Amino acid sequence: MRLKTSLLKEPKHKELVSCVGWTTADELYSCSDDHQIFRWNLLTSETTLAIKLQEDIYPIDLHWFPKVVGGKKQALAEIFVLTSTDGKFHLISKTGRIEKSVEAHRGAVLAGRWNYDGTALITAGEDGQIKIWSKSGMLRSTLAQQASPVYSVAWGPDSDRILYTSGKQLMIKPLQPSAKVLQWKAHEGVILKVDWNSVNDLILSGGEDCKYKVWDSYGRLLYASSSHDYPITSVAWAPDGEVFAVGSFNTLRLCDKTGWSYALEKPNTGSVFSLAWSADGTQLAGACGNGHVIFAHVVEQRWEWKSFEITLTKRRTMQLFATTLSRTADESSGKVRNVMNDAVDALEFRDRVIKASLSHGHLVVTTSLQCYVYSAKNWNTPLIFDLKEGSVSLILQAERHFLLVDGAGIYVYSYEGRLVSTPKFPGMRTDILNTQTVSLSNDTIAIRDKTDEKVIFLFEALTGKALGDGKPLTHKMEVVEIALDQCGMAADRKIALIDKNRDLYLTSVRRFGRDHKINKIGTMVHTMAWNDSANILCGIQDVQFTVWYYPNAVFVDRDLLPKTLFMKDASEFSRTPHILNYVGTQVTVRRADGSLVYSSVSPYPALLHEYTASARWDDALRLCRFAKDQTLWACLAAMAIASRELTTAEVAYAAIGEVDKVQYINSIKDLPSKESSLAHILLFSGQVQEAESTLLQAGLIYQAIQININLYNWDRALELAVKHKTHVDTVLAHRQKFLQDFGKKETNKRFLQYSEGVEVDWEKIQAKIEMELAKERERAATSSVRSSVASRR
């Protein structure tokens, strides 16, 4: 990725350009010390004088009123705020009319910024004061008073906090009067510019110490650049938070959100005092000290999937590079050889490319007006449909459909271009959604809430309606990242989530009337990704690269989970790596310095998933015997129990030396009825309530009581016996024996109450139990005969 820059031969402005701002993706306003504001039209390459300011107005900062909030267009979107050296800020319309001028500060007004919904304006002055104003220019409050000038200011993502500079320090002040101010020393020199991104919640700062730095919202340093030759005079986040730009003297740099540099340009501009991204994030404009306005377009973005590589070569052109393996016959030797064929194609578009995604055999490209869907089987004829809102900020793909996010909403489309659904939830803000807070599978959409980060909304992908009873999934901690698994049935869909403590959890998406059981499967997990063709999860856990070959083992047999993991040292990925994808057997990891590292994972677990999903248990056993890997045997044991395939489970548990579990499986196989077998399999997986419900629904009251006795759930066992008026003496007898074995006396009031009127006779109890078991065997035999007769018919 790099910036393609353009400058006019002669500058339009006669003095330095202090600030720039986009009205649309193709129209820009620039302000200069020559008291002129020019309008730049990039479609026609025309530059016209928009406003001639008074001679005493020297502009410093410009910010347009937000155009769209929550999918609705704003009424005041055609005005901008202009701050100046005379201590005033001016509200100016697009036509050039000064609607209002307000005396704001003593000395120059160094910065002015609208919040994200346009309800408030903040100004920072040379007098060290920070003030909040209404959108009509009425003073609401003076937020802070500093001893030194405040050079730059930025709103927090929810417009509830303010970031501002104070000499070498950065300050975050919440708008609540009693809230604590966060303050830290950020640079060795005066800080000149800051920016705070609403999507990734990261902070940028640049200063006179010639460095730029990336911080999280708690003031923790994530990246510090090496020292440049000149002070950093401007920084700006791209709207989607994936990249940012840095400006200095004759310097323009494009960087990844983690800090490393994509590209460095050395244009003849003087100092770049201000940088502004267009709303679609494809273009950048800079205000230059020599009177120029520099324009830059992001090009050479790359997308990879299997043997395909796509590169954005120009604004409207992509290059496809495909490597295919073919077999040819060698006539001289009579042998068949494998030949690698490299094909290069150009994909042309009518409008500027804004976003693209390549996965699951399809390339999805959005331009300012349309969406193009290419199939990897046919690159010549894309499917094209028009977009309601041009500025698509996010594309996610699943096997059957893809998801688009723009300023107005969330849309799920099939690869045939049909609109499938448009999920909505209260307080939805689409401008802050990213790949870590939205996930898509064939049947489910998951979106983390922004107002309460513990909450995850779950939707049916095909209807857009909330799953189940409509209640969202709520975690005990703030959730940082979510990811849905990609394979299997909708009823078995799982979601992995990383919380604020960097713990990794797994839970079922569909509850079937039960509460979400959220199981922890990892700690200190920095990044994760699901495999595209099997439900295998990989992540970087502290200093280990970890692959959960069968994460569902946590629901089946928790003791098996550690035995189903593959772990290796992650030092090759360096500090703070990020997993980009996990396709086939290859994991792609982006290191902190921007380089890509590829790590291979064994193909056997994916093959095992394929065999067990299609009930090919003999093939699964042969694979495990061939691989001779204890991890595979552990996965097979859990998969077999999950599918209630007891014979295979018995062999797999024996292979990993779990003798006690082999014996328990044998005892399950000897049970007379299917209901009892199912209940004991559920019991094996720790699902006591489900096991009890299964037995009660089948009318096996004694067996339900007995499993509670075996688990020493005495109160529940007595409750069932009393409710169903049977085997009260059985419960009391086992309770007495339990207390005698431990030399204790009865203290439970309910047991004391019932023991007074019930006689305990072990012979009678044993006879009743024999009768119950005989009845169960008889019912099982009758059921078996009926099913065999039905199958003959």
XYZ file of C-alpha atoms in Angstrom, residues 81-627:
547
model
C -16.485 26.125 11.652
C -13.403 28.232 10.937
C -11.103 29.304 13.793
C -8.806 32.305 13.431
C -6.004 34.287 15.055
C -8.302 37.114 16.196
C -9.795 34.998 19.001
C -13.006 34.233 17.110
C -14.569 31.227 15.437
C -16.836 31.681 12.435
C -19.746 29.515 11.260
C -19.636 29.733 7.467
C -22.050 28.232 4.934
C -20.963 26.349 1.837
C -21.967 29.326 -0.300
C -19.457 31.540 1.524
C -21.800 33.430 3.824
C -20.531 33.970 7.390
C -23.557 32.928 9.458
C -22.053 33.843 12.808
C -18.788 35.074 14.344
C -18.200 34.412 18.040
C -15.612 35.938 20.398
C -14.215 32.743 21.916
C -10.703 33.185 23.325
C -8.053 35.738 24.222
C -5.462 35.251 21.518
C -5.795 32.808 18.645
C -8.383 29.998 18.534
C -5.975 27.135 17.723
C -8.506 24.313 17.159
C -12.236 23.776 16.611
C -14.000 20.402 16.328
C -17.659 19.269 16.051
C -18.551 16.143 17.982
C -19.742 13.039 16.076
C -23.451 13.856 16.153
C -23.036 17.626 15.649
C -24.676 18.589 18.953
C -21.617 20.387 20.324
C -18.507 22.269 19.213
C -15.244 22.396 21.149
C -12.614 25.116 20.775
C -9.081 25.354 22.169
C -7.204 28.612 22.476
C -3.851 30.263 22.880
C -5.110 31.369 26.305
C -5.073 27.728 27.487
C -8.854 27.495 27.730
C -11.059 24.736 26.265
C -14.703 25.674 25.725
C -17.799 23.782 24.637
C -20.410 25.533 22.483
C -23.852 24.621 21.152
C -24.217 24.092 17.411
C -25.670 27.608 17.138
C -22.545 29.112 18.779
C -23.800 29.601 22.370
C -21.259 28.983 25.154
C -22.150 25.952 27.283
C -19.119 25.607 29.537
C -15.404 26.189 29.966
C -14.073 22.666 30.297
C -10.455 23.366 31.242
C -7.949 26.138 31.902
C -4.275 25.446 31.133
C -1.171 27.547 31.762
C 0.063 26.938 28.201
C -1.643 27.130 24.769
C -3.753 24.129 23.746
C -2.596 23.341 20.204
C -4.926 20.470 19.390
C -8.119 18.850 20.638
C -10.208 15.770 19.724
C -13.510 14.192 20.797
C -13.694 10.667 22.220
C -15.577 8.007 20.208
C -18.819 8.502 22.182
C -18.446 12.307 22.413
C -18.294 11.945 26.209
C -14.550 12.680 26.624
C -12.133 15.288 25.322
C -8.471 14.729 24.402
C -6.264 17.823 24.407
C -2.614 18.862 24.577
C -0.900 20.580 27.472
C 2.732 21.232 26.584
C 4.448 17.820 26.568
C 1.440 16.125 28.159
C -1.809 14.649 26.890
C -5.023 14.987 28.878
C -8.305 13.067 28.610
C -11.129 14.853 30.415
C -14.618 13.319 30.676
C -17.530 15.741 30.332
C -18.953 14.616 33.703
C -17.875 17.239 36.258
C -16.765 14.796 38.984
C -14.965 12.313 36.698
C -11.210 11.831 36.990
C -8.901 13.427 34.411
C -6.349 11.094 32.788
C -2.985 12.801 32.269
C 0.391 11.507 31.110
C 3.676 12.750 29.655
C 3.533 11.773 25.993
C 6.467 13.538 24.262
C 9.805 15.164 25.013
C 8.732 18.295 23.124
C 5.542 20.335 22.811
C 2.694 18.264 21.313
C 1.344 19.934 18.180
C -1.398 17.585 16.892
C -3.646 14.821 18.188
C -6.403 12.658 16.713
C -8.724 10.061 18.283
C -10.382 7.428 16.095
C -13.959 6.364 16.846
C -13.643 2.892 15.280
C -10.486 1.505 16.923
C -10.503 3.857 19.979
C -6.791 4.649 19.457
C -5.056 8.000 19.900
C -2.418 9.616 17.662
C -0.025 12.344 18.749
C 2.807 14.228 17.059
C 5.147 16.821 18.498
C 8.232 18.990 18.360
C 10.363 16.029 19.485
C 9.984 14.893 15.820
C 8.111 11.686 16.777
C 4.591 10.398 16.314
C 3.066 7.935 18.772
C 0.034 5.638 19.026
C -1.773 5.245 22.373
C -4.797 3.366 23.615
C -7.570 5.263 25.416
C -5.988 4.446 28.825
C -2.766 6.275 27.931
C -0.708 3.140 27.302
C 1.936 3.507 24.592
C 1.415 1.108 21.673
C 3.951 2.540 19.212
C 6.604 5.265 19.148
C 8.288 6.218 15.880
C 11.964 6.907 15.445
C 12.935 10.560 15.441
C 12.270 12.435 12.162
C 14.343 15.329 10.814
C 11.639 17.907 11.560
C 8.720 18.324 14.004
C 5.521 16.382 13.304
C 3.056 19.107 12.313
C -0.043 17.010 11.464
C -1.581 13.578 12.100
C -4.923 12.165 10.912
C -6.747 8.835 11.201
C -8.494 7.373 8.162
C -12.254 7.050 8.935
C -12.165 3.236 9.212
C -9.226 3.340 11.656
C -7.071 0.933 9.643
C -4.407 3.485 8.613
C -3.285 6.995 9.497
C -1.255 9.759 7.861
C 1.582 11.817 9.321
C 2.795 15.190 7.976
C 6.104 16.995 8.548
C 8.439 19.280 6.579
C 8.501 17.959 2.980
C 7.271 14.642 4.392
C 4.048 12.625 4.090
C 3.850 9.173 5.647
C 1.150 6.454 5.472
C 1.094 4.105 8.470
C -0.805 1.075 9.705
C -2.922 1.487 12.862
C -0.266 -0.437 14.818
C 2.308 2.207 13.863
C 4.560 0.683 11.211
C 4.957 2.609 7.974
C 3.472 1.550 4.623
C 4.979 4.344 2.572
C 7.034 7.537 2.815
C 6.660 10.390 0.333
C 8.986 13.410 0.088
C 6.970 16.062 -1.795
C 8.126 19.672 -2.123
C 5.464 21.119 0.180
C 7.169 22.768 3.126
C 5.542 21.808 6.423
C 2.220 19.960 6.150
C 0.128 21.872 8.715
C -3.127 19.958 8.383
C -4.266 16.606 6.978
C -7.822 15.527 6.122
C -9.187 12.206 4.837
C -12.208 11.991 2.550
C -15.252 10.254 4.089
C -14.643 7.058 2.093
C -11.011 6.843 3.270
C -9.511 6.613 -0.228
C -8.124 10.163 -0.540
C -6.003 12.430 1.597
C -5.429 16.189 1.375
C -2.722 18.230 3.061
C -2.338 21.965 3.782
C 1.213 22.939 2.848
C 3.477 25.696 4.052
C 4.456 26.787 0.531
C 0.868 27.551 -0.553
C 0.199 24.169 -2.175
C -2.583 21.725 -1.393
C -1.287 18.176 -1.782
C -3.669 15.377 -2.789
C -2.892 11.696 -2.256
C -4.742 8.521 -3.255
C -4.268 5.164 -1.545
C -3.104 2.604 -4.126
C -1.408 -0.815 -4.234
C -3.613 -2.356 -1.590
C -3.336 -6.150 -1.733
C -5.791 -8.937 -0.965
C -4.821 -12.633 -0.928
C -6.832 -15.848 -0.814
C -5.379 -19.272 -1.588
C -3.735 -18.982 -5.051
C -5.258 -15.580 -5.873
C -3.776 -12.153 -5.295
C -5.539 -8.864 -6.080
C -3.731 -5.500 -6.211
C -5.332 -2.070 -6.544
C -3.013 -0.503 -9.145
C -5.020 2.654 -9.886
C -8.102 4.294 -8.423
C -10.380 2.366 -10.808
C -8.221 -0.618 -11.751
C -7.324 -3.854 -10.015
C -4.828 -6.465 -11.158
C -5.597 -10.140 -10.611
C -2.722 -12.570 -10.240
C -3.821 -16.223 -10.183
C -1.607 -19.292 -9.861
C -3.182 -22.565 -11.001
C -1.793 -26.092 -10.981
C -2.443 -28.148 -14.127
C -1.348 -31.590 -15.245
C 0.240 -32.142 -18.667
C 1.409 -35.318 -20.383
C 5.081 -35.538 -21.399
C 5.000 -37.479 -24.669
C 8.722 -38.366 -24.642
C 8.658 -40.006 -21.215
C 4.991 -40.913 -21.041
C 4.730 -39.258 -17.602
C 2.247 -36.677 -16.284
C 3.812 -33.493 -14.899
C 2.390 -30.750 -12.668
C 2.757 -27.283 -14.205
C 2.175 -23.954 -12.422
C 0.285 -21.495 -14.649
C 0.394 -17.798 -13.724
C -2.417 -15.659 -15.151
C -2.660 -11.876 -14.911
C -5.956 -10.055 -15.545
C -7.018 -6.432 -15.194
C -10.359 -5.637 -13.542
C -11.715 -2.221 -14.575
C -14.344 -0.229 -12.693
C -16.484 2.758 -13.636
C -15.908 4.621 -10.349
C -13.253 4.855 -7.666
C -12.724 1.647 -5.630
C -13.508 2.206 -1.936
C -13.460 -1.229 -0.281
C -12.729 -4.801 -1.332
C -12.675 -8.274 0.211
C -11.425 -11.604 -1.169
C -12.520 -14.824 0.526
C -14.638 -17.982 0.112
C -14.120 -18.041 -3.653
C -15.476 -14.529 -4.268
C -14.117 -11.001 -4.653
C -16.469 -8.258 -3.447
C -15.579 -4.716 -4.543
C -17.515 -1.565 -3.651
C -17.107 1.714 -5.518
C -18.722 5.047 -4.739
C -21.972 3.934 -6.456
C -21.958 0.173 -7.087
C -20.992 -3.227 -5.720
C -19.195 -5.784 -7.929
C -19.194 -9.493 -7.065
C -16.683 -11.720 -8.889
C -16.526 -15.496 -8.659
C -13.087 -17.131 -8.593
C -14.402 -19.480 -11.298
C -15.241 -16.621 -13.665
C -13.429 -13.279 -13.499
C -14.877 -11.933 -16.761
C -18.508 -11.258 -15.857
C -19.064 -9.768 -12.392
C -22.483 -9.371 -10.873
C -23.155 -5.627 -10.382
C -25.795 -3.878 -8.278
C -26.276 -0.283 -7.104
C -25.617 0.823 -3.543
C -27.978 2.988 -1.494
C -25.137 4.737 0.324
C -21.766 4.963 -1.416
C -19.372 5.065 1.532
C -19.082 1.372 2.482
C -16.859 1.120 5.552
C -16.737 -2.660 6.079
C -17.134 -5.889 4.053
C -17.359 -9.317 5.718
C -17.694 -12.613 3.842
C -19.068 -16.039 4.683
C -19.433 -19.073 2.432
C -23.009 -18.293 1.280
C -23.309 -14.506 1.598
C -21.514 -11.283 2.525
C -22.199 -8.272 4.726
C -21.815 -4.571 3.900
C -21.731 -1.729 6.438
C -22.259 1.889 5.397
C -23.395 5.121 7.039
C -27.064 4.123 6.844
C -27.101 0.504 8.018
C -25.980 -3.128 7.816
C -26.914 -5.233 4.770
C -26.511 -8.949 4.056
C -26.382 -9.910 0.356
C -26.163 -13.252 -1.391
C -23.383 -13.712 -3.959
C -26.130 -13.455 -6.604
C -26.703 -9.830 -5.516
C -30.002 -10.431 -3.684
C -30.576 -8.455 -0.478
C -31.030 -11.109 2.220
C -31.554 -9.072 5.403
C -30.915 -5.750 7.169
C -30.390 -6.369 10.913
C -31.068 -3.453 13.277
C -30.812 -2.888 17.017
C -31.475 0.098 19.346
C -28.773 2.767 19.328
C -26.966 1.240 16.339
C -23.943 3.271 15.164
C -22.592 1.802 11.946
C -19.692 4.270 11.686
C -17.801 2.557 14.534
C -18.153 -1.091 13.443
C -15.029 -3.042 12.454
C -13.825 -6.619 11.942
C -13.296 -7.140 15.667
C -16.814 -6.072 16.685
C -18.839 -7.701 13.859
C -18.776 -11.350 12.763
C -20.669 -13.251 10.059
C -21.348 -16.943 9.410
C -23.754 -18.705 7.022
C -26.649 -18.436 9.469
C -25.712 -15.899 12.155
C -24.584 -12.283 12.568
C -22.934 -11.146 15.815
C -22.423 -7.455 16.672
C -20.867 -6.136 19.875
C -22.780 -3.208 21.348
C -20.884 0.069 21.693
C -22.915 1.616 24.519
C -22.449 -1.518 26.686
C -19.397 -3.471 25.533
C -20.422 -6.525 27.590
C -23.398 -7.080 25.259
C -23.343 -8.982 21.934
C -26.401 -8.834 19.665
C -27.135 -12.033 17.716
C -29.232 -12.111 14.516
C -30.468 -14.661 11.992
C -28.497 -13.939 8.817
C -31.395 -14.917 6.533
C -34.078 -12.780 8.231
C -32.191 -10.095 10.171
C -34.307 -10.894 13.248
C -32.838 -11.353 16.720
C -32.067 -14.978 17.627
C -34.320 -16.949 19.959
C -36.155 -14.833 22.529
C -34.416 -11.677 21.303
C -32.205 -11.296 24.372
C -28.567 -10.513 23.553
C -25.581 -12.436 24.865
C -24.139 -10.684 27.932
C -20.622 -11.339 29.218
C -19.345 -10.403 32.688
C -16.526 -8.229 31.245
C -16.192 -5.775 28.346
C -15.684 -7.699 25.091
C -12.779 -6.686 22.835
C -13.134 -9.111 19.904
C -15.737 -11.606 18.643
C -15.653 -14.353 15.994
C -18.269 -16.894 14.829
C -17.197 -20.351 13.672
C -17.806 -20.954 9.962
C -18.815 -24.618 9.546
C -21.440 -27.085 10.675
C -25.134 -26.832 11.486
C -26.826 -23.616 12.655
C -27.901 -25.332 15.891
C -24.230 -25.996 16.754
C -22.988 -22.470 15.953
C -20.404 -21.205 18.464
C -18.980 -17.754 19.110
C -15.490 -17.096 20.478
C -14.857 -13.856 22.335
C -11.851 -12.139 23.904
C -12.634 -9.865 26.839
C -10.828 -6.907 28.397
C -8.698 -9.256 30.535
C -7.550 -11.011 27.339
C -9.338 -14.237 28.353
C -10.779 -16.342 25.524
C -14.304 -17.733 25.938
C -16.527 -20.006 23.865
C -20.313 -20.263 23.982
C -23.236 -21.516 21.921
C -25.162 -18.946 19.894
C -28.499 -20.760 20.154
C -29.624 -21.380 23.726
C -32.865 -23.391 23.300
C -34.428 -21.851 26.407
C -31.307 -22.086 28.592
C -28.943 -19.366 29.743
C -25.716 -18.916 27.782
C -23.038 -21.161 29.281
C -19.810 -19.266 28.597
C -16.688 -21.416 28.987
C -13.149 -20.091 29.285
C -10.729 -21.886 26.953
C -7.656 -19.621 27.028
C -5.868 -16.779 28.843
C -3.686 -13.873 27.668
C -5.004 -14.250 24.101
C -4.005 -11.274 21.929
C -5.567 -12.280 18.598
C -7.601 -15.175 17.139
C -9.143 -16.554 13.933
C -11.384 -19.477 12.921
C -10.421 -21.778 10.086
C -12.491 -21.283 6.907
C -13.231 -24.981 6.278
C -13.353 -26.605 9.754
C -14.264 -25.429 13.250
C -10.638 -25.116 14.351
C -9.573 -21.997 16.244
C -6.085 -20.501 16.348
C -4.731 -17.716 18.528
C -1.601 -16.226 20.025
C -1.733 -16.930 23.736
C 0.919 -15.033 25.709
C 4.166 -16.310 24.097
C 2.579 -19.400 22.517
C 0.941 -19.902 19.137
C -2.024 -22.117 20.030
C -4.445 -24.101 17.864
C -7.634 -25.448 19.450
C -8.211 -28.468 17.169
C -11.643 -29.118 18.701
C -12.776 -26.188 20.907
C -16.204 -27.846 21.423
C -14.440 -30.350 23.677
C -15.049 -27.847 26.497
C -18.802 -28.646 26.246
C -18.295 -32.417 25.925
C -15.425 -33.332 28.263
C -13.627 -30.360 29.765
C -10.703 -32.534 30.939
C -9.958 -33.367 27.301
C -9.568 -29.733 26.155
C -5.855 -29.353 27.072
C -5.127 -32.603 25.215
C -6.719 -31.270 21.991
C -4.361 -28.259 21.763
C -1.351 -27.747 19.523
C 1.142 -25.219 20.927
C 4.434 -23.843 19.700
C 6.687 -20.918 20.538
C 5.411 -17.630 19.101
C 8.682 -15.690 19.308
C 8.962 -15.711 15.485
C 5.884 -13.428 15.379
C 7.611 -10.758 17.567
C 5.663 -8.418 19.866
C 1.913 -7.668 19.379
C 1.274 -9.764 16.227
C -2.129 -9.905 14.553
C -3.649 -12.992 12.852
C -5.072 -11.919 9.491
C -6.676 -15.233 8.473
C -6.560 -19.013 8.786
C -7.239 -20.579 5.372
C -6.764 -24.303 4.760
C -3.664 -25.284 6.714
C -2.011 -21.839 6.602
C -2.208 -19.092 9.213
C -1.199 -15.586 8.069
C 0.195 -13.348 10.808
C 1.088 -9.655 10.552
C 4.037 -8.783 12.793
C 4.465 -5.455 14.587
C 6.940 -4.279 11.917
C 4.383 -4.913 9.140
C 5.975 -8.068 7.713
C 3.837 -11.142 7.024
C 4.688 -14.506 8.568
C 3.023 -17.736 7.438
C 2.642 -20.676 9.794
C 1.487 -24.142 8.765
C -0.909 -26.281 10.775
C -1.283 -30.065 10.433
C -3.922 -31.083 7.846
C -5.050 -34.101 9.918
C -7.432 -32.280 12.345
C -9.384 -30.714 9.447
C -9.609 -34.164 7.827
C -10.832 -35.603 11.135
C -13.534 -32.888 11.304
C -14.614 -33.835 7.775
C -14.827 -37.568 8.590
C -16.774 -37.115 11.837
C -19.175 -34.567 10.286
C -20.147 -37.163 7.657
C -20.239 -40.024 10.241
C -17.267 -41.851 8.643
C -16.071 -43.214 11.984
C -14.009 -46.069 10.550
C -12.076 -43.589 8.396
C -11.561 -41.371 11.456
C -10.133 -44.316 13.411
C -7.825 -45.251 10.521
C -6.574 -41.643 10.315
C -5.747 -41.560 14.037
C -3.953 -44.912 13.851
C -1.962 -43.683 10.857
C -1.012 -40.305 12.425
